[in-house]
CSV table of C-alpha atoms in Angstrom, one decimal:
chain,number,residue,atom,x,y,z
A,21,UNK,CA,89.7,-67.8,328.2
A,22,UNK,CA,87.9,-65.6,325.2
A,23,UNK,CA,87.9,-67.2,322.1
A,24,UNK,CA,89.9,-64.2,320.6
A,25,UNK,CA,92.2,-64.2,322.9
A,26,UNK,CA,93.3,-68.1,322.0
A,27,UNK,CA,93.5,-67.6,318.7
A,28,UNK,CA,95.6,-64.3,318.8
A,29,UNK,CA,97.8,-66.5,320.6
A,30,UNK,CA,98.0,-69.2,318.1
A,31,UNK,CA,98.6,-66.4,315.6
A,32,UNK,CA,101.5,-65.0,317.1
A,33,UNK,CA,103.0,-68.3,317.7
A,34,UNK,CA,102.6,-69.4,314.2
A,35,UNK,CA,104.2,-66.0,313.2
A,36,UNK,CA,107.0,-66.0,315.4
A,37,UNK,CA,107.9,-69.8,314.4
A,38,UNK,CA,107.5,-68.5,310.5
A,39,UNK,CA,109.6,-65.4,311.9
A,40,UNK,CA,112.3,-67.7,313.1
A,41,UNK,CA,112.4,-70.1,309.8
A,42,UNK,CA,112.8,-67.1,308.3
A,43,UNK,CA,115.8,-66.2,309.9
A,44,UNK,CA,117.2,-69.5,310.2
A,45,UNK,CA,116.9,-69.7,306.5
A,46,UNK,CA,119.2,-66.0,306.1
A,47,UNK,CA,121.3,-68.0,308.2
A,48,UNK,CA,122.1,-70.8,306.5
A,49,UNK,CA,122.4,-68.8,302.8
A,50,UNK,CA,125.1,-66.2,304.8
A,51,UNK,CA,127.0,-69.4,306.2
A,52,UNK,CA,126.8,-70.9,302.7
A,53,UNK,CA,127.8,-67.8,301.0
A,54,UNK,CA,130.9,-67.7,303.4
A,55,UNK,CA,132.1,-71.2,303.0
A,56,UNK,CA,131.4,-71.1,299.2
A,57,UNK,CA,133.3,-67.5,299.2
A,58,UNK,CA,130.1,-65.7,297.6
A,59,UNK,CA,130.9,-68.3,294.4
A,60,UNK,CA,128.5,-67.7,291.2
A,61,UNK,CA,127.6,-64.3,292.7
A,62,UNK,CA,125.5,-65.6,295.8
A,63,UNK,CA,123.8,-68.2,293.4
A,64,UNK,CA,125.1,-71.3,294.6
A,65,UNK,CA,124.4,-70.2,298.0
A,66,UNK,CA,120.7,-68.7,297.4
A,67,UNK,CA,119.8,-72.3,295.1
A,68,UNK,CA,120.9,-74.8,298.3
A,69,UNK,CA,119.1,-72.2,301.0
A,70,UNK,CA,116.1,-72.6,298.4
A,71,UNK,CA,116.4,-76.2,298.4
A,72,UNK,CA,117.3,-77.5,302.0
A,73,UNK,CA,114.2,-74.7,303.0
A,74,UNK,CA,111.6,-76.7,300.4
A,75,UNK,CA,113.1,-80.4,301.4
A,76,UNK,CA,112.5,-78.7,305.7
A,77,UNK,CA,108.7,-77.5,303.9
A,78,UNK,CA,107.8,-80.7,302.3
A,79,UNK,CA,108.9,-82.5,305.6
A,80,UNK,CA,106.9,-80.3,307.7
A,81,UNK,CA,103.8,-80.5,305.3
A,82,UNK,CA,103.7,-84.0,304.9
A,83,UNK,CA,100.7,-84.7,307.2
A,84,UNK,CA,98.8,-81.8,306.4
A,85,UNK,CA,95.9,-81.4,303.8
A,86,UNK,CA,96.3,-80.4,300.4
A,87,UNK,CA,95.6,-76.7,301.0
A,88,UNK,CA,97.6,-76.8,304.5
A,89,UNK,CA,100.8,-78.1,302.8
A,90,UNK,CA,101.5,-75.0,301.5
A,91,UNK,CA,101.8,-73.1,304.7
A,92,UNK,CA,105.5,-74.2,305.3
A,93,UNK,CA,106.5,-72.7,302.1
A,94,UNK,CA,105.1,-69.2,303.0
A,95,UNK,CA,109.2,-68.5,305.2
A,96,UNK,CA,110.4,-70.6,302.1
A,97,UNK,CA,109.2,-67.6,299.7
A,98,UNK,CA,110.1,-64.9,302.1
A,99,UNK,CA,113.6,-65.8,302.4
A,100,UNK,CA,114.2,-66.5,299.0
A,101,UNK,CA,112.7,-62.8,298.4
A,102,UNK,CA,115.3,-61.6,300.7
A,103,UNK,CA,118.3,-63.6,299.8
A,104,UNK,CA,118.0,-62.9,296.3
A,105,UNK,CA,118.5,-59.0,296.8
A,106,UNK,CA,122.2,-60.4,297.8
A,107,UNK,CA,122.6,-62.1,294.5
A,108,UNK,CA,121.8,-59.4,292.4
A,109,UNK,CA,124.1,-56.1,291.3
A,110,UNK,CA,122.7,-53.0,291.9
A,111,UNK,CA,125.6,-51.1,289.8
A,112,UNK,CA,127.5,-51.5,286.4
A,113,UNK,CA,129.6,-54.3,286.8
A,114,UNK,CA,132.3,-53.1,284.8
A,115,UNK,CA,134.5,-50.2,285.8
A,116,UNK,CA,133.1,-46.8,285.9
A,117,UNK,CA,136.2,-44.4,286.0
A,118,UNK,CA,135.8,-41.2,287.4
A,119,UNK,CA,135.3,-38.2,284.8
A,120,UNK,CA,138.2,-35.9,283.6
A,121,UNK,CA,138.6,-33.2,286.5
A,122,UNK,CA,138.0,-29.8,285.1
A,123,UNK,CA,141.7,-28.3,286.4
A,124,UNK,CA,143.9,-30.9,285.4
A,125,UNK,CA,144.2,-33.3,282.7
A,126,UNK,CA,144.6,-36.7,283.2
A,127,UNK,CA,147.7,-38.9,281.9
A,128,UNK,CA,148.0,-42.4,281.4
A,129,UNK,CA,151.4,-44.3,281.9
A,130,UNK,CA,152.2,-47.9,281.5
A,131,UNK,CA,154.6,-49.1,283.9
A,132,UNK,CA,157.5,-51.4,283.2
A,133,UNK,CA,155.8,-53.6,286.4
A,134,UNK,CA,152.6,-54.1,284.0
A,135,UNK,CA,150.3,-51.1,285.3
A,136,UNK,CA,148.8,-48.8,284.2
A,137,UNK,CA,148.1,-45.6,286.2
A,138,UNK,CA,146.8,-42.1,285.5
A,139,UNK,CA,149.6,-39.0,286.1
A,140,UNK,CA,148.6,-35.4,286.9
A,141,UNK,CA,151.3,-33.1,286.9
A,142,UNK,CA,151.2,-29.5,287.6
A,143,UNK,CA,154.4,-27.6,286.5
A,144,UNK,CA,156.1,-24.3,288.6
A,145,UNK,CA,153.9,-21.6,288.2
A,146,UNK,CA,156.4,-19.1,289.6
A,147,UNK,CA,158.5,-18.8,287.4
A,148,UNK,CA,161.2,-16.8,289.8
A,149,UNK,CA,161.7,-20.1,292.1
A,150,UNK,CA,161.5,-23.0,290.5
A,151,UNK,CA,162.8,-25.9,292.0
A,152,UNK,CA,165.0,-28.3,289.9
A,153,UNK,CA,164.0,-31.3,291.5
A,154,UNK,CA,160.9,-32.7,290.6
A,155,UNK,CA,158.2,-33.7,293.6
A,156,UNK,CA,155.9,-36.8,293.5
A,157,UNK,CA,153.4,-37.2,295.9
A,158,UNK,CA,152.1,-40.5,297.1
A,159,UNK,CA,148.4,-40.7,298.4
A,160,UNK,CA,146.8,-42.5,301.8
A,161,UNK,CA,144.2,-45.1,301.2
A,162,UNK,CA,145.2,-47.8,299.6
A,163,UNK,CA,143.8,-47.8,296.4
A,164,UNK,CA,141.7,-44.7,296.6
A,165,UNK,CA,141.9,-41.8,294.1
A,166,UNK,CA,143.3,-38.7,294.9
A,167,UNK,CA,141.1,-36.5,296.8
A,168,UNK,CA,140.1,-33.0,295.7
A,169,UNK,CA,141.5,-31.2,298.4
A,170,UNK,CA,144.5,-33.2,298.4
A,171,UNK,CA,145.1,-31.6,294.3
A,172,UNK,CA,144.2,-28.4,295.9
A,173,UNK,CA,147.5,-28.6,298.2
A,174,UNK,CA,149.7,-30.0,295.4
A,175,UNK,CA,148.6,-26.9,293.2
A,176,UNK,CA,149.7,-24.6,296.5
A,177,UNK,CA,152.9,-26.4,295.8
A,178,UNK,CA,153.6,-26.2,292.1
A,179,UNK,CA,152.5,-22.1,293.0
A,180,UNK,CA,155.9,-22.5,295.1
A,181,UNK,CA,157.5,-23.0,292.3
A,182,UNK,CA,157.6,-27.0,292.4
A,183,UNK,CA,157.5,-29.4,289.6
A,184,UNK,CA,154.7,-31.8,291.0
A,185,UNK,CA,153.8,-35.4,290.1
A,186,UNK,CA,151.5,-37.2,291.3
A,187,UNK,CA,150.0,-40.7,290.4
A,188,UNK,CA,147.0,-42.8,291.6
A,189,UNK,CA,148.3,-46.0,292.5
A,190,UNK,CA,146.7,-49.3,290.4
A,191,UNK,CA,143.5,-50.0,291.1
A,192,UNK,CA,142.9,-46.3,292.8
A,193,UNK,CA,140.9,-43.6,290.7
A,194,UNK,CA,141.3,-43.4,287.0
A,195,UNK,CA,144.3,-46.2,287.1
A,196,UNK,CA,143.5,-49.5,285.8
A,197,UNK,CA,142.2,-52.3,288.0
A,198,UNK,CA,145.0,-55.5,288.7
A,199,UNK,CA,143.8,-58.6,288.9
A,200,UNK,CA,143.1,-59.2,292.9
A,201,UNK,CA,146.2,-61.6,293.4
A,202,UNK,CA,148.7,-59.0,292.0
A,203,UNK,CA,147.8,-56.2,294.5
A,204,UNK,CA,150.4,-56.1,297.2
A,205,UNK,CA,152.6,-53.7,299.0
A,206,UNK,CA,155.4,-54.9,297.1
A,207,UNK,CA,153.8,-54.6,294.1
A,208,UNK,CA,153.2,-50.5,295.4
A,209,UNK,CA,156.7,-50.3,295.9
A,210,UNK,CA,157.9,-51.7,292.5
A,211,UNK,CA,155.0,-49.3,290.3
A,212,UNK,CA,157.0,-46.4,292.8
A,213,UNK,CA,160.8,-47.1,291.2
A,214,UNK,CA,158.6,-48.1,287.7
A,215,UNK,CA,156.8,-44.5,287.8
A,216,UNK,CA,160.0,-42.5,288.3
A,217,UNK,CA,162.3,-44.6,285.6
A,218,UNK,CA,159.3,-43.8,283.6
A,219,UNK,CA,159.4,-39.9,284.5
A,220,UNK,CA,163.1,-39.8,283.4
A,221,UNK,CA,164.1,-37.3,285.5
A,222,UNK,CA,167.0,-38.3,287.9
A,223,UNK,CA,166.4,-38.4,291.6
A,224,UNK,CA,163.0,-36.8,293.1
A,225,UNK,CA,161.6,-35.7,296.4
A,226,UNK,CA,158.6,-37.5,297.3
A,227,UNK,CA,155.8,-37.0,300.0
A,228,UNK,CA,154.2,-40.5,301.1
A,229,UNK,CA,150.7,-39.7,302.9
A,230,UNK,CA,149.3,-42.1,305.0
A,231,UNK,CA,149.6,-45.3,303.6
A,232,UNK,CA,151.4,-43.7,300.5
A,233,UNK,CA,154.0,-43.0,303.7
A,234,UNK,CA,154.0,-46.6,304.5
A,235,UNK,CA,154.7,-47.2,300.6
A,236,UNK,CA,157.9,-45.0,300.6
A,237,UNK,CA,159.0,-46.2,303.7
A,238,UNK,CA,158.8,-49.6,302.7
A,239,UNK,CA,161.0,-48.2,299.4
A,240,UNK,CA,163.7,-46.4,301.8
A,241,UNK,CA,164.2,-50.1,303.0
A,242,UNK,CA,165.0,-51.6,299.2
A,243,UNK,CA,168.2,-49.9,298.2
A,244,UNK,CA,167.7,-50.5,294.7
A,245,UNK,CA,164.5,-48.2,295.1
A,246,UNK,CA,166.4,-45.9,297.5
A,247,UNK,CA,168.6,-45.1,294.9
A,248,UNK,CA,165.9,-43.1,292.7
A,249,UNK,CA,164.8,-40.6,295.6
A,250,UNK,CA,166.4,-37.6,296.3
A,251,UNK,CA,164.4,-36.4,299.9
A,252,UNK,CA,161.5,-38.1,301.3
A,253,UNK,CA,158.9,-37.0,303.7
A,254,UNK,CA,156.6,-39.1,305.8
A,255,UNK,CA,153.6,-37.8,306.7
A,256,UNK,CA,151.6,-40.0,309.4
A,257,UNK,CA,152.3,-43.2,308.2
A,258,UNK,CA,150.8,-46.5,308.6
A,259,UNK,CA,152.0,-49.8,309.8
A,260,UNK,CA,155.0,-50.1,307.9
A,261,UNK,CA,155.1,-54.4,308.4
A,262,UNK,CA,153.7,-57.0,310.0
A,263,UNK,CA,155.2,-56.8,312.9
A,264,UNK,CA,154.1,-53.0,313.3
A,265,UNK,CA,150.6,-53.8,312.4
A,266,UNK,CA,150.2,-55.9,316.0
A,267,UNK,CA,151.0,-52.5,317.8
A,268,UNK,CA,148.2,-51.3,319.7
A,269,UNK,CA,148.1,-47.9,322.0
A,270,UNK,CA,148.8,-44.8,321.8
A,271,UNK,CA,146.7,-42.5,319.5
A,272,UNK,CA,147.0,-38.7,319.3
A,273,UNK,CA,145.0,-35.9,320.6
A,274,UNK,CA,140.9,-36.4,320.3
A,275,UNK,CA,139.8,-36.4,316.8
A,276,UNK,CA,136.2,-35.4,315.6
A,277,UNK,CA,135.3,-39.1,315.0
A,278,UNK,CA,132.8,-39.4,317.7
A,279,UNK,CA,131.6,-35.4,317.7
A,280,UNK,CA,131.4,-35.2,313.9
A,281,UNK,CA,127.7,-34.8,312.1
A,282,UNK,CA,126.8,-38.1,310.6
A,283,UNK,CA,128.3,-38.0,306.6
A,284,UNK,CA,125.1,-37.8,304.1
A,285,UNK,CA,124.2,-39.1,301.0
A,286,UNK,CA,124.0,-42.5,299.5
A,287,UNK,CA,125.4,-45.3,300.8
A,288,UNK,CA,126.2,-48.7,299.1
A,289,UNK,CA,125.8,-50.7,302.8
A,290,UNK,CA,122.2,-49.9,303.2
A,291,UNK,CA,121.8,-52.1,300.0
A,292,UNK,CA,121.8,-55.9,300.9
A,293,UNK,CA,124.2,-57.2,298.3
A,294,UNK,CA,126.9,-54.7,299.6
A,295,UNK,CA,126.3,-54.8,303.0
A,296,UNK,CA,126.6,-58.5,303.1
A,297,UNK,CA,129.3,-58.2,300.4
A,298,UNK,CA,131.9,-55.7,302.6
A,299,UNK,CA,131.1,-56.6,305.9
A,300,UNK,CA,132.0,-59.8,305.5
A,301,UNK,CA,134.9,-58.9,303.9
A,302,UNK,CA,136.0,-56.5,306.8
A,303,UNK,CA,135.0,-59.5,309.2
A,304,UNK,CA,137.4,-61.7,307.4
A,305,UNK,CA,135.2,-63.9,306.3
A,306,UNK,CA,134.9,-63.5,302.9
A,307,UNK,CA,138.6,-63.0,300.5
A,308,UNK,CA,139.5,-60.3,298.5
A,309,UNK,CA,138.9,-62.0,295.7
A,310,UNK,CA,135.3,-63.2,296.8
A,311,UNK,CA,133.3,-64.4,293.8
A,312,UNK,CA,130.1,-62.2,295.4
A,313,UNK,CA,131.1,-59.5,294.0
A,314,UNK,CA,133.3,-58.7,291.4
A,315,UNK,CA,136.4,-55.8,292.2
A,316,UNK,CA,135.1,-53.2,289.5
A,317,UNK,CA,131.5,-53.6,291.0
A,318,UNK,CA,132.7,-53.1,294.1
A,319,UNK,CA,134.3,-50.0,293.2
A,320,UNK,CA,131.3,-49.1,291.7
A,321,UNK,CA,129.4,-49.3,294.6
A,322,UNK,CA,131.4,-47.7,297.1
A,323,UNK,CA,130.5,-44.0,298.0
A,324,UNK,CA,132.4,-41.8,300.4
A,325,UNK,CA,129.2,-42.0,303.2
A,326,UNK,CA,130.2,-45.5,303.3
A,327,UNK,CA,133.9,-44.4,305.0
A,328,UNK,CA,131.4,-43.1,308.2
A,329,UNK,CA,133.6,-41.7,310.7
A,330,UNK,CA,137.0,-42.7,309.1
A,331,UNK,CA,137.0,-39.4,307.4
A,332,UNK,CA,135.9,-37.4,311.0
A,333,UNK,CA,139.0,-39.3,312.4
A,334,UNK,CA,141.0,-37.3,310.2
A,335,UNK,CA,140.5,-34.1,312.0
A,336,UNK,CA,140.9,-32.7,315.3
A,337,UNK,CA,137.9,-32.8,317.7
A,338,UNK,CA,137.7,-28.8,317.7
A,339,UNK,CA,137.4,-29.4,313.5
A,340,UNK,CA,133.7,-31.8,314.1
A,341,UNK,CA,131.4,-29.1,313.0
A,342,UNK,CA,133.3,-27.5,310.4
A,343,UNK,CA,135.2,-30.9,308.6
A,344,UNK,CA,135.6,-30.0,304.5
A,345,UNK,CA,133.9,-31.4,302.0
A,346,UNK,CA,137.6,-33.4,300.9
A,347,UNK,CA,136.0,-34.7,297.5
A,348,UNK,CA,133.2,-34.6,295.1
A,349,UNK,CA,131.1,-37.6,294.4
A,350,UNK,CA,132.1,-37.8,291.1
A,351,UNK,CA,135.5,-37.8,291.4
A,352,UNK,CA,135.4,-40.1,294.9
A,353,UNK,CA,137.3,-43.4,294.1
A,354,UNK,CA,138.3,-45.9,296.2
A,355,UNK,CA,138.5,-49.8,296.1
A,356,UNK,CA,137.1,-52.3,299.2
A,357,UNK,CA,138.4,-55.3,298.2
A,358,UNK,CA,142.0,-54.1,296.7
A,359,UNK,CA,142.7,-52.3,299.9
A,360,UNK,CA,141.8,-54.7,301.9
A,361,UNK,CA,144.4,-57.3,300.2
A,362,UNK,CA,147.0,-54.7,300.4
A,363,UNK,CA,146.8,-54.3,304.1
A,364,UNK,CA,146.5,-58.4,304.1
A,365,UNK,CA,150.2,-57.9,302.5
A,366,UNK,CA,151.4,-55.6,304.6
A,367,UNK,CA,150.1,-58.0,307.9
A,368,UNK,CA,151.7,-61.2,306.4
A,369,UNK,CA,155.1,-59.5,305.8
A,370,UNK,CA,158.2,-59.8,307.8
A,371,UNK,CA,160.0,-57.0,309.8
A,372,UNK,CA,161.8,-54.1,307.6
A,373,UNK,CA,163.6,-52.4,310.2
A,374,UNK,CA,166.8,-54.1,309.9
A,375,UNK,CA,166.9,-53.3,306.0
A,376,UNK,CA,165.7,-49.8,307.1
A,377,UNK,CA,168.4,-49.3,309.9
A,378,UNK,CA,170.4,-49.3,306.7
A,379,UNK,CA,168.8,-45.9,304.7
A,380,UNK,CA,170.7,-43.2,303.5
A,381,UNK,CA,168.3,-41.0,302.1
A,382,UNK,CA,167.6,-37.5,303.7
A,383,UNK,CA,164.0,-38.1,304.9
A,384,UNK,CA,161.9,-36.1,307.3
A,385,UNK,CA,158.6,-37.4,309.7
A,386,UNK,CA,155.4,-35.8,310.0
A,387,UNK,CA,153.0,-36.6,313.0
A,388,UNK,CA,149.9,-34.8,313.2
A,389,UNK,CA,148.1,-33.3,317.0
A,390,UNK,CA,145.1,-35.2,316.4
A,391,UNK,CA,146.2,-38.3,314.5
A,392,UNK,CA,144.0,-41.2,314.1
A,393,UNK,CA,147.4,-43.3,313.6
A,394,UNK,CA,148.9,-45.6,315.9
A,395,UNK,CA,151.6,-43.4,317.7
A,396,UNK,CA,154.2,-46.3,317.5
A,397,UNK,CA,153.8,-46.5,313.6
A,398,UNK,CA,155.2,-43.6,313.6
A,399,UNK,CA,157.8,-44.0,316.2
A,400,UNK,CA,158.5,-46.7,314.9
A,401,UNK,CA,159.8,-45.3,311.4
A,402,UNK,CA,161.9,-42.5,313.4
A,403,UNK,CA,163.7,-45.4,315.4
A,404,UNK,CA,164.5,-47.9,312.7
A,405,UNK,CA,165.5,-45.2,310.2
A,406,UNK,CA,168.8,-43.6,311.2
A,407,UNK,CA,168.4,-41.0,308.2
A,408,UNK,CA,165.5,-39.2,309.5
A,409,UNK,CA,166.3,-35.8,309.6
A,410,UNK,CA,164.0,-33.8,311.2
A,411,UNK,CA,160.6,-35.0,312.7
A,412,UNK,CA,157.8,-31.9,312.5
A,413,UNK,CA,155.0,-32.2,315.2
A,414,UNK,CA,151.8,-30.8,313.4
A,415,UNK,CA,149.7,-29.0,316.1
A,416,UNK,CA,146.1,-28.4,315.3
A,417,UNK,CA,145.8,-30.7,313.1
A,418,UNK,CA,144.2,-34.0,312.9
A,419,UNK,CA,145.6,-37.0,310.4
A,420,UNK,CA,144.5,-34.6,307.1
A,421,UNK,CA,147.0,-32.6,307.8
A,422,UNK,CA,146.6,-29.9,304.6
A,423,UNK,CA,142.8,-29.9,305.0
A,424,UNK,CA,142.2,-26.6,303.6
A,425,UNK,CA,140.8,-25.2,307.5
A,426,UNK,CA,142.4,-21.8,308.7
A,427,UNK,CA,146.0,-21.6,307.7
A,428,UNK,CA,147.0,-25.1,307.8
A,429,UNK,CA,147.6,-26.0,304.2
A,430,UNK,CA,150.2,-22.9,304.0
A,431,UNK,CA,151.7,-24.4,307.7
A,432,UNK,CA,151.9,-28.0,306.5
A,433,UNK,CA,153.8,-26.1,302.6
A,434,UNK,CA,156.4,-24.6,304.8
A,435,UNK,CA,157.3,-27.8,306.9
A,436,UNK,CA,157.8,-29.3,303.6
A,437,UNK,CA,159.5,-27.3,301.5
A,438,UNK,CA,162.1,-26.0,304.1
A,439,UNK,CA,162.8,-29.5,304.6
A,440,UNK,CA,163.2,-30.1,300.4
A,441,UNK,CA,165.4,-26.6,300.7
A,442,UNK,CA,167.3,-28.2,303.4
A,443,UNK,CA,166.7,-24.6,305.5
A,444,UNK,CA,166.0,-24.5,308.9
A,445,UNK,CA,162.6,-25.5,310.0
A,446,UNK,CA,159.7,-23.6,311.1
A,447,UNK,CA,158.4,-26.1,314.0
A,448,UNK,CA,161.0,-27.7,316.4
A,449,UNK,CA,162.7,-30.8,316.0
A,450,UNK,CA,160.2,-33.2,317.9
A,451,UNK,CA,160.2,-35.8,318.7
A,452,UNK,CA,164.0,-37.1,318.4
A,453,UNK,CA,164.9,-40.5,318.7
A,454,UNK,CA,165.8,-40.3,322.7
A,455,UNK,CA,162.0,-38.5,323.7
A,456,UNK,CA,160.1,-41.4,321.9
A,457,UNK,CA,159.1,-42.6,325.5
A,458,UNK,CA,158.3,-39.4,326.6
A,459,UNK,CA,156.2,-38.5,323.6
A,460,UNK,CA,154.6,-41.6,323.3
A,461,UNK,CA,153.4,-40.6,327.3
A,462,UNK,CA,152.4,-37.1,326.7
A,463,UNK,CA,150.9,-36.8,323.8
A,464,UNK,CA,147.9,-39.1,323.8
């Protein structure tokens, strides 16, 4: 055999065992990272990956010559490069709040639970129907700021005539961060009955969006909080509980998820330190609370790339080429790590329905064509809450349901604010509580 040829095969097999202590290496720092829960910012983790890789090189080099002992601490280096990039921010590590937005001004009210959230309100701009009930409208996320084009729809609104409020919920947008342990879905629901004692103006209608929907359903079940809301409307809500959040099935119509362009522009998961960071996270295997990162960097980090397809899976299939731009990177907000220990909250907790088979308030369900939603969370609501009203099926729309395409924000206005006016509604009454089964079968 050539000369050449022996030695390119010693090459390659000293590269592919330096290749593989390498990677072993990456190994053990990501398995230390997840049983120290990223403590000291990676550091604990990278420092033992360091050492236990020097004791393995000194072992290995022990028999060697001088020169030759150094080899084993070539992977050594390499690894420590790599690991290192995980231990090291990339972004301010204090909270960056978003800047003012141009066509509203931006309140800030401390609640009576001990947060502090920032208020937009738009008044009636007609003055010829004004509505004397003030509307607050709860956003999707959690803990994600209020999207351009969802202020877009609430201005169509006060244009009606309405009084609108809205509020980012702690954490979300230009609100104030909690400390990780405090966020919880109870904790939404108390800021909800906080924010409208601290509005002091009687009763209100609300729209809950989303997970906002999941917020004031949660509220309908608590009839201390109950008592504070006039109307309520739940558009494509969540799991409401634990018990919903084990539902698995039924989804609407096709959405644009898999047909959508890929979203552009920068993305905090093609940095080391964040992939590592969130995806372990999402995997469960880092808390919340992880000592990797801290929440404000995290928030820092985040970009709305990194959603991917979530935001495609909020519009119909028909919608994948043409999907709005639904916020601008400055004012994109949204939170990793607090939404993720919401939803933990809303897992862990025990069944509503029985306190919710108990609601008085006027309330009304939205689902949307193209939902991304479980249709059972939705279902769900409408079987459990006797004082559903009205549910509106949303054609041609996918889980964004005022998304700014064709005529749908006017559409989705007018399945609203008939319902707020109590006058007779512009889409039929479906699904009622006896076609669950059949909707649940046909419309999937």
């Amino acid at each position: 055999m050539p000369t050449f040829v022996i030695r390119l095969a010693r090459f390659t097999g000293r590269l592919l065992l330096a290749l593989a202590a390498i990677a072993t290496l990456v190994v053990v720092f990501l398995v230390v990272i997840v049983l120290t829960d990223g403590s000291g910012s990676g550091a604990g983790a990278w420092l033992t990956t360091l050492g236990a890789g020097a004791v393995a090189a000194l072992w290995l080099g022990r028999r060697r010559t001088r020169a030759a002992r150094l080899v084993p601490f070539l992977p050594v280096v390499v690894a420590a490069a790599l690991t290192a990039s995980v231990c090291i921010p990339t972004v301010p590590t204090a909270r960056r709040y978003p800047p003012a937005l141009p066509f509203v001004a931006t309140q800030h009210w401390s609640l009576a639970t001990g947060s502090r959230v920032a208020v937009y309100h738009y008044p009636p701009a007609n003055a010829g129907t004004r509505h004397p009930i003030p509307f607050v409208y709860l956003n999707g996320g959690p803990v994600r700021g209020i999207s351009v084009l969802d202020h877009r729809f609430l201005q169509l609104l006060a244009r009606q005539g309405y009084d609108v409020y809205s509020y980012e919920q702690a954490g979300g947008g230009r609100s104030d961060l909690l400390p990780m342990d405090q966020y919880a879905i109870s904790r939404s629901v108390r800021d909800l009955a906080a924010f409208v004692d601290r509005l002091d103006k009687g009763r209100v209608d609300i729209l809950g969006f989303s997970s906002g929907a999941v917020v004031l359903t949660r509220a309908l079940a608590d009839p201390r909080v109950a008592a504070r809301l006039h109307r309520t409307i739940i558009a494509d809500p969540g799991p409401m509980d634990g018990p919903t959040t084990q539902i698995t099935g039924h989804k609407g119509r096709p959405s644009a998820r898999d047909r959508a362009p890929a979203m552009t522009g920068p993305r905090s998961t093609r940095i080391p330190r964040y992939a590592a960071a969130f995806g372990l996270m999402r995997l469960g295997l880092l808390t919340p609370d992880t000592g990797l990162i801290g929440q404000a960097e995290g928030d820092n980090a985040f970009t709305a790339a990194d959603l991917g397809s979530d935001t495609a899976s909020g519009y119909c299939a028909r919608d994948a080429h043409r999907i709005p731009t639904e916020d601008t990177a400055q004012n994109f907000s949204f939170s990793p790590a607090a939404s993720l220990r919401v939803q933990l909250t809303i897992k862990g907790s025990p069944s509503i329905a029985p306190r919710l088979r108990r609601s008085q308030t006027p309330a009304m369900l939205m689902i949307a064509e193209c939902s991304s939603q479980v249709r059972q969370w939705a279902t769900a609501v409408l079987a459990d809450d006797p004082a559903i009203q009205r549910t509106q099926y949303m054609p041609g729309v996918g889980h964004h349901m005022w998304n700014g395409l064709d005529d749908n924000n006017d559409r989705a206005a007018a399945v609203i604010t008939t319902f707020l006016q109590d006058k007779p509604a512009p889409l039929p009454n479906y699904p009622t509580r006896d076609e669950i089964p059949a909707f649940l079968r046909d419309h999937q």
